[in-house]
PDB file of C-alpha atoms in Angstrom:
ATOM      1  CA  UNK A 366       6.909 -29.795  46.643  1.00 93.00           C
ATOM      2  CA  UNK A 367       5.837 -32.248  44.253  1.00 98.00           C
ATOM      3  CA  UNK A 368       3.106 -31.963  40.992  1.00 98.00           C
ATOM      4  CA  UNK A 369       0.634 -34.339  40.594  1.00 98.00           C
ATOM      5  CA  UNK A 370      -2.660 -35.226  37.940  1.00 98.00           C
ATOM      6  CA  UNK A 371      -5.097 -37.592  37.866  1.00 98.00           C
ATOM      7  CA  UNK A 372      -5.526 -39.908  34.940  1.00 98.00           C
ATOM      8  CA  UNK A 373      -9.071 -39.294  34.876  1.00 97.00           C
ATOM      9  CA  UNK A 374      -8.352 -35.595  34.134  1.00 97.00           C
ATOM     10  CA  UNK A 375      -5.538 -36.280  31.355  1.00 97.00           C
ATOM     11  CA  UNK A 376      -8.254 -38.593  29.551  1.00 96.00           C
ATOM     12  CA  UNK A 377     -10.908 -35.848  29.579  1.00 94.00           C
ATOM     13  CA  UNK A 378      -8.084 -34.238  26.872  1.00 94.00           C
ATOM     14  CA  UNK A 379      -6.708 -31.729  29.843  1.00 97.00           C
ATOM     15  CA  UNK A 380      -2.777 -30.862  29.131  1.00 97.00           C
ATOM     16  CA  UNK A 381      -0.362 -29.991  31.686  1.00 98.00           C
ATOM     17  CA  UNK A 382       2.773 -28.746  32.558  1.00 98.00           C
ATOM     18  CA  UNK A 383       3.959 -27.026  35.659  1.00 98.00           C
ATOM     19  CA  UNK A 384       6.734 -24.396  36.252  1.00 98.00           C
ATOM     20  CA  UNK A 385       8.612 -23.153  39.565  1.00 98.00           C
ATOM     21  CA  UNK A 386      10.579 -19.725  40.098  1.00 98.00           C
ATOM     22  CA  UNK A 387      12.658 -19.444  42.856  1.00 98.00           C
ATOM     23  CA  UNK A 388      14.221 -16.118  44.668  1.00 98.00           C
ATOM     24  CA  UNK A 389      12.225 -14.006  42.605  1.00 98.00           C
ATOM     25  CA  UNK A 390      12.424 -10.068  42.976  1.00 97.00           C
ATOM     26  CA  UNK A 391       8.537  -9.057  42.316  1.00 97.00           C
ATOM     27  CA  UNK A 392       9.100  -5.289  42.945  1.00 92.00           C
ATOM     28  CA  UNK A 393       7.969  -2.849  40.037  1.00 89.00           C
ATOM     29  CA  UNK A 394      10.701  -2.708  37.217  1.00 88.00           C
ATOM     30  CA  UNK A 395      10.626  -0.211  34.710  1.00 91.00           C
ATOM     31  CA  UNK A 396      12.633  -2.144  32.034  1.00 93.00           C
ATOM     32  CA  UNK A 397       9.746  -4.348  32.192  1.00 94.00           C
ATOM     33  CA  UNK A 398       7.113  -0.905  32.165  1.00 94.00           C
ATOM     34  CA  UNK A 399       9.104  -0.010  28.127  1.00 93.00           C
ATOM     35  CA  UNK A 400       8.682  -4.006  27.252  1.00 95.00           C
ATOM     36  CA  UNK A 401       5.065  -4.662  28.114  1.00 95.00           C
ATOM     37  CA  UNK A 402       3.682  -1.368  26.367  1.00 95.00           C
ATOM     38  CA  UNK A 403       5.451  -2.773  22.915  1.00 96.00           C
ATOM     39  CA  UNK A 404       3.762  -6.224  23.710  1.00 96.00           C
ATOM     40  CA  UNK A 405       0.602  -5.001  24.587  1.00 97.00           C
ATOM     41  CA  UNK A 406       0.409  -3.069  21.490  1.00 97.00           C
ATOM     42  CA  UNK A 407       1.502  -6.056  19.610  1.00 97.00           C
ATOM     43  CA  UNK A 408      -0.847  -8.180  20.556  1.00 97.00           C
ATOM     44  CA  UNK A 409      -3.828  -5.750  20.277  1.00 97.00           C
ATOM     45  CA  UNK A 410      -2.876  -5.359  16.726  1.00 96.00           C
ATOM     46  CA  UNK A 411      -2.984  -9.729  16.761  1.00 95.00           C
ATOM     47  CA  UNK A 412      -6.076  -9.951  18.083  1.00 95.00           C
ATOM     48  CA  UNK A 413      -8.174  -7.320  17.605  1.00 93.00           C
ATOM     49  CA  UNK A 414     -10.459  -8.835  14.975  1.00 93.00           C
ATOM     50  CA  UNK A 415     -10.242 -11.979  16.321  1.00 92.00           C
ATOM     51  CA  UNK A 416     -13.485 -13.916  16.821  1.00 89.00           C
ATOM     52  CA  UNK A 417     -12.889 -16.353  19.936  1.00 85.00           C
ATOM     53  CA  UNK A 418     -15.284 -18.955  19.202  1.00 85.00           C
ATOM     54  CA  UNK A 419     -13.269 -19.511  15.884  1.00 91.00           C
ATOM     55  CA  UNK A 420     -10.093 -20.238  17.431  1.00 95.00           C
ATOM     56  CA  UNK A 421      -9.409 -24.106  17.949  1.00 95.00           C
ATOM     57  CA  UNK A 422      -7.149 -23.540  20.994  1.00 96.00           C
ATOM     58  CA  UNK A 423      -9.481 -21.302  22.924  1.00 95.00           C
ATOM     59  CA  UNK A 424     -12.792 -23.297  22.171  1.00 94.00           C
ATOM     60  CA  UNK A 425     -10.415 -26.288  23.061  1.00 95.00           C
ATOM     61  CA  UNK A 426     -11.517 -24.845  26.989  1.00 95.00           C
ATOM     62  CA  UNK A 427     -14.945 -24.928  25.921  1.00 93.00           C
ATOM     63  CA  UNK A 428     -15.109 -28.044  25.267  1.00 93.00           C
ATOM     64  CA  UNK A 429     -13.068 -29.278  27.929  1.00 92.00           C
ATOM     65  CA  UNK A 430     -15.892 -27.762  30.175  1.00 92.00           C
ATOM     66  CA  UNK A 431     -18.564 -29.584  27.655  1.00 91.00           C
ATOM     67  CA  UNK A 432     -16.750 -32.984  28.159  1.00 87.00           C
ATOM     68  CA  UNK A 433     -16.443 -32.607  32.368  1.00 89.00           C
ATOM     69  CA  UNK A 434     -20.515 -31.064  32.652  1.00 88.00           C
ATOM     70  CA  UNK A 435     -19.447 -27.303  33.535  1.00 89.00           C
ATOM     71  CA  UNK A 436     -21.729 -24.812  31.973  1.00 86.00           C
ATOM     72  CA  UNK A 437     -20.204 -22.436  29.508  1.00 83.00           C
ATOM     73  CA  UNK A 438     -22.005 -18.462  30.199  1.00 77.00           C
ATOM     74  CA  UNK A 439     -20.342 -18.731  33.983  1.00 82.00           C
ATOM     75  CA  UNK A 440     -17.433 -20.083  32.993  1.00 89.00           C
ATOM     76  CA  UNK A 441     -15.382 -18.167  30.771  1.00 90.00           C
ATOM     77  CA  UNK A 442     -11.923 -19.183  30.026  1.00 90.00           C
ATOM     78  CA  UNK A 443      -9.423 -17.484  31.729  1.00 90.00           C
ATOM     79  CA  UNK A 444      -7.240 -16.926  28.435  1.00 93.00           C
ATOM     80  CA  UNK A 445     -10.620 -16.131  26.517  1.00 93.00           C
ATOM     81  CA  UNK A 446     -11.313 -13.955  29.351  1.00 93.00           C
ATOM     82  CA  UNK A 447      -8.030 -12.200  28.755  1.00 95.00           C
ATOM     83  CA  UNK A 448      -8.262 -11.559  25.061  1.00 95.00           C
ATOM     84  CA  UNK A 449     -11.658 -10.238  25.251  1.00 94.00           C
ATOM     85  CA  UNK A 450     -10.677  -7.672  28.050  1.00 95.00           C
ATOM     86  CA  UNK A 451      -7.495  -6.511  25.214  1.00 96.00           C
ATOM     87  CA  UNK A 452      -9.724  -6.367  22.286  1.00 95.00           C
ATOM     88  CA  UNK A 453     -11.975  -4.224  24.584  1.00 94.00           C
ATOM     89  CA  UNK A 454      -9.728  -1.922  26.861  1.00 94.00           C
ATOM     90  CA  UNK A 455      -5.812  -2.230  24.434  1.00 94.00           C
ATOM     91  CA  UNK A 456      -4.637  -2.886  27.712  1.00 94.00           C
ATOM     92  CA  UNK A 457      -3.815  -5.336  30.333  1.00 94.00           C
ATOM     93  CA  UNK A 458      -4.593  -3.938  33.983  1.00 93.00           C
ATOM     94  CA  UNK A 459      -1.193  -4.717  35.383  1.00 95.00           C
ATOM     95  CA  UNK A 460      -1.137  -6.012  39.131  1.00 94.00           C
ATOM     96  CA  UNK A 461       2.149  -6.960  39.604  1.00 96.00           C
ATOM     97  CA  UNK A 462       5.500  -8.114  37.709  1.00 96.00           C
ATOM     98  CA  UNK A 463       5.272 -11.926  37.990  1.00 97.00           C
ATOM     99  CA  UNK A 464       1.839 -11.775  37.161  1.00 96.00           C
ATOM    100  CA  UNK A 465       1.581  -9.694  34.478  1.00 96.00           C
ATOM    101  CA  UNK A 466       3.950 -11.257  33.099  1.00 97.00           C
ATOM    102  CA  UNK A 467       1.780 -14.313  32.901  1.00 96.00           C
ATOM    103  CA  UNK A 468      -1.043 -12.916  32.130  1.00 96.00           C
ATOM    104  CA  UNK A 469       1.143 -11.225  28.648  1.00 97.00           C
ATOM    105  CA  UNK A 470       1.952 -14.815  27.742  1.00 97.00           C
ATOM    106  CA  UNK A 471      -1.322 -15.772  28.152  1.00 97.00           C
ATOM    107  CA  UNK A 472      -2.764 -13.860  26.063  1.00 97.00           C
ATOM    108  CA  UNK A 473       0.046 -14.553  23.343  1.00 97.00           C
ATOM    109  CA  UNK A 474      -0.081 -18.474  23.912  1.00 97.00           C
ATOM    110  CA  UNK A 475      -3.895 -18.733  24.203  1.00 97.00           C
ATOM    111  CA  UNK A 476      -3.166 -21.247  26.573  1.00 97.00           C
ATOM    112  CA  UNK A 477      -4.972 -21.143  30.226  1.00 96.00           C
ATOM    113  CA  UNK A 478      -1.505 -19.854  33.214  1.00 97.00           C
ATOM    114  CA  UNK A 479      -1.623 -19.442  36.668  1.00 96.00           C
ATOM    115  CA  UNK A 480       0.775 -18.247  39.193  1.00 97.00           C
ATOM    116  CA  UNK A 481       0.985 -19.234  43.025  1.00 98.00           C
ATOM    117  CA  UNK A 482       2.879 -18.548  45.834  1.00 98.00           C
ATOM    118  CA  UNK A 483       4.922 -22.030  47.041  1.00 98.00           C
ATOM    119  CA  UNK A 484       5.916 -20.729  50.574  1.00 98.00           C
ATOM    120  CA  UNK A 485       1.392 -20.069  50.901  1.00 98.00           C
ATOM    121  CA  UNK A 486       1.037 -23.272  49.364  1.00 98.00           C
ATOM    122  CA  UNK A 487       0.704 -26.706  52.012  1.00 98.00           C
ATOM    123  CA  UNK A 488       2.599 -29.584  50.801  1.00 98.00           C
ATOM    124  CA  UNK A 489       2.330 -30.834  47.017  1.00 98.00           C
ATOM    125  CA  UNK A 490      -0.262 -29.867  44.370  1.00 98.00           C
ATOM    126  CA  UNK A 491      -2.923 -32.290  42.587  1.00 98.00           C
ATOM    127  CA  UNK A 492      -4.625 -31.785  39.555  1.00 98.00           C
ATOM    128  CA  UNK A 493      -7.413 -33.917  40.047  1.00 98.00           C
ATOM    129  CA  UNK A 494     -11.127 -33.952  39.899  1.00 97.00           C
ATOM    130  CA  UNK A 495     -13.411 -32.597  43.124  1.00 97.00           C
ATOM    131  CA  UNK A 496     -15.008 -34.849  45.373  1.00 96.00           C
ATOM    132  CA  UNK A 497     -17.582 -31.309  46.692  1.00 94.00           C
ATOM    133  CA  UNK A 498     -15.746 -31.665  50.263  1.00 95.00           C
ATOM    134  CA  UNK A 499     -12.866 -29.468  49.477  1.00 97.00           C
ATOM    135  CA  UNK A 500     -12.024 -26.106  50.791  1.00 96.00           C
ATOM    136  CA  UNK A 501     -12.993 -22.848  48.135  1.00 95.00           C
ATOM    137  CA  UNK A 502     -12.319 -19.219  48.955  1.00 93.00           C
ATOM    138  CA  UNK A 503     -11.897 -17.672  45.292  1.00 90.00           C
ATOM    139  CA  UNK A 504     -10.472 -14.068  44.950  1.00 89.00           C
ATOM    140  CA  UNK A 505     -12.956 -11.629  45.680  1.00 84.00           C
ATOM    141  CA  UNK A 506     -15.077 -13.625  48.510  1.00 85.00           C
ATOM    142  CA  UNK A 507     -14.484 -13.751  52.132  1.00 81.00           C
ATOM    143  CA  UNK A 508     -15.700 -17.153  52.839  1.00 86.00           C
ATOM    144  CA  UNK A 509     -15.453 -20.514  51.488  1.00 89.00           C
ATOM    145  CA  UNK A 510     -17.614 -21.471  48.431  1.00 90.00           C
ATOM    146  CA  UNK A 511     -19.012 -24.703  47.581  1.00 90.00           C
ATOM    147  CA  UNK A 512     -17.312 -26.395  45.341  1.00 92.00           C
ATOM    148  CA  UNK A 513     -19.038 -29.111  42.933  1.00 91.00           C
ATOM    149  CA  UNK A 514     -18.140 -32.737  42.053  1.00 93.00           C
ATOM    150  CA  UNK A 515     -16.252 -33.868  39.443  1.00 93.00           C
ATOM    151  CA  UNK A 516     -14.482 -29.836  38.498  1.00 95.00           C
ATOM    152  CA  UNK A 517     -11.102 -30.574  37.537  1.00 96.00           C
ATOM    153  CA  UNK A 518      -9.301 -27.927  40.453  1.00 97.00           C
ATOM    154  CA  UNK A 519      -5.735 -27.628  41.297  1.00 98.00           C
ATOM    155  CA  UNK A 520      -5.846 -28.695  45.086  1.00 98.00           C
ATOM    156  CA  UNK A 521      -2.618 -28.723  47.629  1.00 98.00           C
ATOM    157  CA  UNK A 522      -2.418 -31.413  50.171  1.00 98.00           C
ATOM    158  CA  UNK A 523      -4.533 -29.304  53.121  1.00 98.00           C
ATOM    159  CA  UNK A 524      -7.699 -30.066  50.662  1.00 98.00           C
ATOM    160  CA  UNK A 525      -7.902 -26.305  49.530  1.00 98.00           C
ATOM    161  CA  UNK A 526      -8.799 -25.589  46.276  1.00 98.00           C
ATOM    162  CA  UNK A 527      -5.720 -23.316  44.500  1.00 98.00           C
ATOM    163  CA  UNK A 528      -7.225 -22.971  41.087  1.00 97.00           C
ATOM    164  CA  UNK A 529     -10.998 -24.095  39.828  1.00 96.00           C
ATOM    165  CA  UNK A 530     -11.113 -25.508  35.995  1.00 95.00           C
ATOM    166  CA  UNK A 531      -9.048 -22.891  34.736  1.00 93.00           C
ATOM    167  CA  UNK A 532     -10.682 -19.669  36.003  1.00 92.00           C
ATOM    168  CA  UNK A 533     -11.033 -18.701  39.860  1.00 91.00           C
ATOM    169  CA  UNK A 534      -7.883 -18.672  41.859  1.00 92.00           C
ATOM    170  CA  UNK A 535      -7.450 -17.956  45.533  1.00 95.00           C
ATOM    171  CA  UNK A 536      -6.480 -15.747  48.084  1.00 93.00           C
ATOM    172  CA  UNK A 537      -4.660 -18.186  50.088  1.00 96.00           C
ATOM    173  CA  UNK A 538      -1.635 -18.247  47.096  1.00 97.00           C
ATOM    174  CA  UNK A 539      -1.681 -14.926  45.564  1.00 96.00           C
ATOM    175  CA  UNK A 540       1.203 -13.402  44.562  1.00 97.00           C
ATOM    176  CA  UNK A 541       2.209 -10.539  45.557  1.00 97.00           C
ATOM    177  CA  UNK A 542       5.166  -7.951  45.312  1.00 97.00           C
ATOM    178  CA  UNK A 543       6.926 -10.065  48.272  1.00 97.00           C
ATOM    179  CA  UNK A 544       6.531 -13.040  46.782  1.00 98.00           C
ATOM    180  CA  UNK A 545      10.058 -15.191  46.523  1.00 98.00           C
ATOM    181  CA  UNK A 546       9.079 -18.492  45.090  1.00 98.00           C
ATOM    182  CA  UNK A 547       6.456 -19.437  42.484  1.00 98.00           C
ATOM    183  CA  UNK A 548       5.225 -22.205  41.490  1.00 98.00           C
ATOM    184  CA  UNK A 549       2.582 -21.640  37.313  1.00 98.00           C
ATOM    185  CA  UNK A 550      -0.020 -23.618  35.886  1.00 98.00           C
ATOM    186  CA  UNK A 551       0.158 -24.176  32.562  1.00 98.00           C
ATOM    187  CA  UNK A 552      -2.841 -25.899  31.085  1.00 97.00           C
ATOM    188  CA  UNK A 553      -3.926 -26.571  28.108  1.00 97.00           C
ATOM    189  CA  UNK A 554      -6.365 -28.810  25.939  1.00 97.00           C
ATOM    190  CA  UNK A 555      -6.841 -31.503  22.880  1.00 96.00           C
ATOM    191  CA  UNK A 556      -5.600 -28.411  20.691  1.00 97.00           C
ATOM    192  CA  UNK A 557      -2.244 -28.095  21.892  1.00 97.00           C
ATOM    193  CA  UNK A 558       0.708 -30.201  22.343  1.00 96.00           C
ATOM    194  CA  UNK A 559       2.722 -31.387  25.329  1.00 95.00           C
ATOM    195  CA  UNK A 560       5.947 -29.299  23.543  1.00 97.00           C
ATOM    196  CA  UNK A 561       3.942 -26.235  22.702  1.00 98.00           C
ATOM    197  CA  UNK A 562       2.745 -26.455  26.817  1.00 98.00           C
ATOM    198  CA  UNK A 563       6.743 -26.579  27.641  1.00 98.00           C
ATOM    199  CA  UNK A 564       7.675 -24.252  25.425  1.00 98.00           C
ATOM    200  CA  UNK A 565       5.253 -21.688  26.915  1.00 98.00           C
ATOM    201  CA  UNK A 566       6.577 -22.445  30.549  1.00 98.00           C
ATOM    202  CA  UNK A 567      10.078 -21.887  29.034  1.00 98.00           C
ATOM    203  CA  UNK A 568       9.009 -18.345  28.132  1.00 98.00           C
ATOM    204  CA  UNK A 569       7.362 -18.281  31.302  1.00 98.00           C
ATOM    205  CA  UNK A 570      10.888 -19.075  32.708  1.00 98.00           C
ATOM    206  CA  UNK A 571      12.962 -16.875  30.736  1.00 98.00           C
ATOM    207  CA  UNK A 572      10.871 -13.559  30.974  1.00 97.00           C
ATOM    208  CA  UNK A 573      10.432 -13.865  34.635  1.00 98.00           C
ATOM    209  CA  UNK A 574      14.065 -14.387  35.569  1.00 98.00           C
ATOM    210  CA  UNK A 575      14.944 -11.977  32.449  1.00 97.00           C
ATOM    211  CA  UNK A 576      13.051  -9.234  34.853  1.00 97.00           C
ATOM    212  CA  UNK A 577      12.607 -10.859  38.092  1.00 97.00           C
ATOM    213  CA  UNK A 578      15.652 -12.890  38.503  1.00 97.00           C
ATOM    214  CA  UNK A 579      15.401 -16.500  40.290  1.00 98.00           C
ATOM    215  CA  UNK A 580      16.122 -19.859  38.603  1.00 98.00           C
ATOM    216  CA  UNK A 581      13.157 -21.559  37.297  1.00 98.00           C
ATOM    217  CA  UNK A 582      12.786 -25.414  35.821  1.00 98.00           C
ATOM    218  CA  UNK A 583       9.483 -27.278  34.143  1.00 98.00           C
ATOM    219  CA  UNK A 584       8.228 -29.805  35.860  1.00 98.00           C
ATOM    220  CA  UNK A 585       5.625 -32.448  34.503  1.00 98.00           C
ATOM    221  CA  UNK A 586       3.707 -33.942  37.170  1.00 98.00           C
ATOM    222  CA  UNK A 587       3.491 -37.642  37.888  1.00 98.00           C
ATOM    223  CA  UNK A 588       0.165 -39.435  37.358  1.00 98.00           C
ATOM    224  CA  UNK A 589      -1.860 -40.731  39.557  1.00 98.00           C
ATOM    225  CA  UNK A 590      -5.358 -43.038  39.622  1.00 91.00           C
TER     226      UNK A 590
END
């Protein structure tokens, strides 16, 4: 599997960095049950007064969207998204290990992660802009979606959408408890740096195999016209 982005993309002030985890264990773990609930508590207490549209990194999404024509009210950012649901709830619905763990760092980072299954996903992944003909089944629909030009999407080499902008992923590479090998987006915008992206998927790294074992590496994708 190889990682791939589009020029195009890059110069509309989208940052990148991938990360893979192989021979993962993705069962519950309760040493990782007595971390998150000091963490979650943490970062309530972070961002509890926090106004979003104030923060440079999260608006940084915003105006990513701006800058590629998406419309902001249906297209909330999925870090924004993640905050707002903390501030509200001083929780984090967990789903499973390797995601929530994701989803913690997220929220921490306030940079935009995603995590896939690489034995779901066909061939290499593309960050690249739509062309409207590719294939869209976002979690919580049965069928495929259309999909509109010019969306920056994460799209694997049978033309199926993985993740739009940085919001809907897909059934087709969810993880799951049996997941073994996972490959993470992390994304982020004109308000971050190419070392703070690789730093995150370092944490990314060393949390997961800290309570999921595997060996992980960061990979920064090779650019294409």
């Amino acid at each position: 599997m190889e990682f791939f982005v589009q020029q195009s993309v890059l110069d509309a002030d989208v940052k990148i960095v991938f990360a893979k985890i192989t021979g993962i264990d993705n069962r519950e773990n309760e040493e990782w049950f007595g971390f998150r609930k000091k963490k979650i508590e943490e970062l309530y207490q972070k961002y509890k007064d926090l106004n979003v549209k104030e923060d440079r990194i999260l608006e940084g999404y915003n105006l990513l969207h701006d800058h590629t024509g998406v419309k902001r009210r249906k297209n909330v950012p999925a870090s924004e998204n993640l905050i707002k649901l903390l501030i509200k709830r001083a929780d984090v619905a967990f789903i499973n290990t390797a995601v929530d763990i994701y989803n913690l760092i997220s929220i921490e980072s306030k940079l935009a992660l995603g995590a896939h299954d690489i034995d779901k996903t066909d061939g290499n992944v593309t960050l690249r802009f739509t062309n409207g003909d590719e294939n869209f089944i976002p979690l919580g629909k049965e069928g495929a979606q259309p999909i509109n030009e010019h969306e920056y999407s994460y799209i694997d080499d049978a033309n199926d959408v993985l993740c739009r902008l940085e919001i809907r992923q897909v059934l087709k590479t969810l993880v799951t408890e049996d997941s073994k090998n996972v490959w993470y987006i992390v994304q982020g915008n004109e308000f971050t740096s190419q070392e703070y992206l690789i730093e995150t998927a370092k944490r990314i790294i060393d949390l997961t195999t800290k309570y999921c074992g595997g060996i992980g590496e960061v990979i920064l994708p090779k650019v294409i016209e």
